[in-house]
């Protein structure tokens, strides 16, 4: 497997950038540039940590409430309500049968 050819202009630009970074570090007295993901983490204070945990608890609780509500909406209605609607359906069915029969003509 061969390596891809290196573009000389790209190499020159990268060298210029590296040189500029070193120069800036020497002028401003800071360390050389480090990418964000390589920088050492600044430890959080107890107050920041507690605030973050409080917000997380709030988020998790809200999600739990949403899930509970969603589960409730799919459950069958109260038994009393179902009995009432079943009776109404029976009455409607009986009336419908009467309407299409000749019984009431007598």
CSV table of C-alpha atoms in Angstrom, one decimal, residues 2-92:
chain,number,residue,atom,x,y,z
A,2,UNK,CA,1.5,3.3,-1.1
A,3,UNK,CA,1.2,6.6,0.7
A,4,UNK,CA,-0.6,9.4,-1.2
A,5,UNK,CA,1.7,12.1,-2.7
A,6,UNK,CA,2.3,15.0,-0.4
A,7,UNK,CA,1.3,18.4,-1.8
A,8,UNK,CA,4.3,20.8,-1.4
A,9,UNK,CA,2.1,23.9,-1.1
A,10,UNK,CA,0.2,22.3,1.8
A,11,UNK,CA,3.5,21.4,3.5
A,12,UNK,CA,4.7,25.0,3.1
A,13,UNK,CA,1.5,26.4,4.6
A,14,UNK,CA,1.6,24.0,7.5
A,15,UNK,CA,5.2,25.0,8.3
A,16,UNK,CA,4.3,28.7,8.1
A,17,UNK,CA,1.4,28.2,10.5
A,18,UNK,CA,3.5,26.3,13.0
A,19,UNK,CA,6.2,29.0,12.8
A,20,UNK,CA,3.5,31.7,13.4
A,21,UNK,CA,2.2,29.8,16.4
A,22,UNK,CA,5.7,29.5,17.9
A,23,UNK,CA,6.3,33.2,17.3
A,24,UNK,CA,3.0,34.3,18.9
A,25,UNK,CA,3.8,32.0,22.0
A,26,UNK,CA,7.2,33.7,22.4
A,27,UNK,CA,5.8,37.2,22.1
A,28,UNK,CA,2.8,36.8,24.5
A,29,UNK,CA,4.6,34.4,26.9
A,30,UNK,CA,1.9,31.7,26.6
A,31,UNK,CA,2.5,28.1,25.8
A,32,UNK,CA,2.1,26.8,22.3
A,33,UNK,CA,-1.3,26.3,20.9
A,34,UNK,CA,-3.1,23.1,21.9
A,35,UNK,CA,-6.3,21.8,20.3
A,36,UNK,CA,-9.3,22.1,22.6
A,37,UNK,CA,-9.6,18.3,23.0
A,38,UNK,CA,-6.0,18.0,24.2
A,39,UNK,CA,-6.1,20.8,26.8
A,40,UNK,CA,-6.1,19.7,30.5
A,41,UNK,CA,-9.6,20.0,32.0
A,42,UNK,CA,-10.3,22.7,34.6
A,43,UNK,CA,-11.8,21.0,37.6
A,44,UNK,CA,-15.3,22.2,38.4
A,45,UNK,CA,-16.1,23.8,41.7
A,46,UNK,CA,-18.6,22.1,44.1
A,47,UNK,CA,-21.1,24.8,43.3
A,48,UNK,CA,-20.9,24.3,39.5
A,49,UNK,CA,-21.1,20.5,40.0
A,50,UNK,CA,-24.2,20.8,42.2
A,51,UNK,CA,-25.8,23.1,39.7
A,52,UNK,CA,-25.2,20.7,36.9
A,53,UNK,CA,-26.6,17.8,38.9
A,54,UNK,CA,-29.7,19.9,39.8
A,55,UNK,CA,-30.3,20.6,36.2
A,56,UNK,CA,-29.8,17.0,35.2
A,57,UNK,CA,-32.3,15.8,37.9
A,58,UNK,CA,-34.8,18.4,36.6
A,59,UNK,CA,-34.4,17.1,33.0
A,60,UNK,CA,-34.7,13.4,34.1
A,61,UNK,CA,-37.8,14.2,36.2
A,62,UNK,CA,-39.4,16.1,33.3
A,63,UNK,CA,-38.7,13.1,31.0
A,64,UNK,CA,-40.2,10.7,33.5
A,65,UNK,CA,-43.4,12.8,33.7
A,66,UNK,CA,-43.7,13.0,29.9
A,67,UNK,CA,-43.3,9.2,29.7
A,68,UNK,CA,-45.9,8.6,32.4
A,69,UNK,CA,-48.4,10.9,30.7
A,70,UNK,CA,-47.8,9.2,27.4
A,71,UNK,CA,-48.4,5.8,28.9
A,72,UNK,CA,-51.6,7.1,30.6
A,73,UNK,CA,-53.1,8.4,27.4
A,74,UNK,CA,-53.0,4.9,25.8
A,75,UNK,CA,-54.7,3.2,28.7
A,76,UNK,CA,-58.4,2.3,28.4
A,77,UNK,CA,-60.9,4.7,29.9
A,78,UNK,CA,-62.4,4.3,33.3
A,79,UNK,CA,-64.7,1.3,33.7
A,80,UNK,CA,-67.8,3.4,34.5
A,81,UNK,CA,-67.3,5.3,31.2
A,82,UNK,CA,-67.0,2.1,29.2
A,83,UNK,CA,-70.2,0.6,30.8
A,84,UNK,CA,-72.1,3.7,29.9
A,85,UNK,CA,-70.9,3.8,26.4
A,86,UNK,CA,-71.6,0.1,26.0
A,87,UNK,CA,-75.2,0.6,27.2
A,88,UNK,CA,-75.6,3.5,24.7
A,89,UNK,CA,-74.3,1.3,21.9
A,90,UNK,CA,-76.8,-1.5,22.8
A,91,UNK,CA,-79.6,1.0,22.9
A,92,UNK,CA,-78.6,2.4,19.5
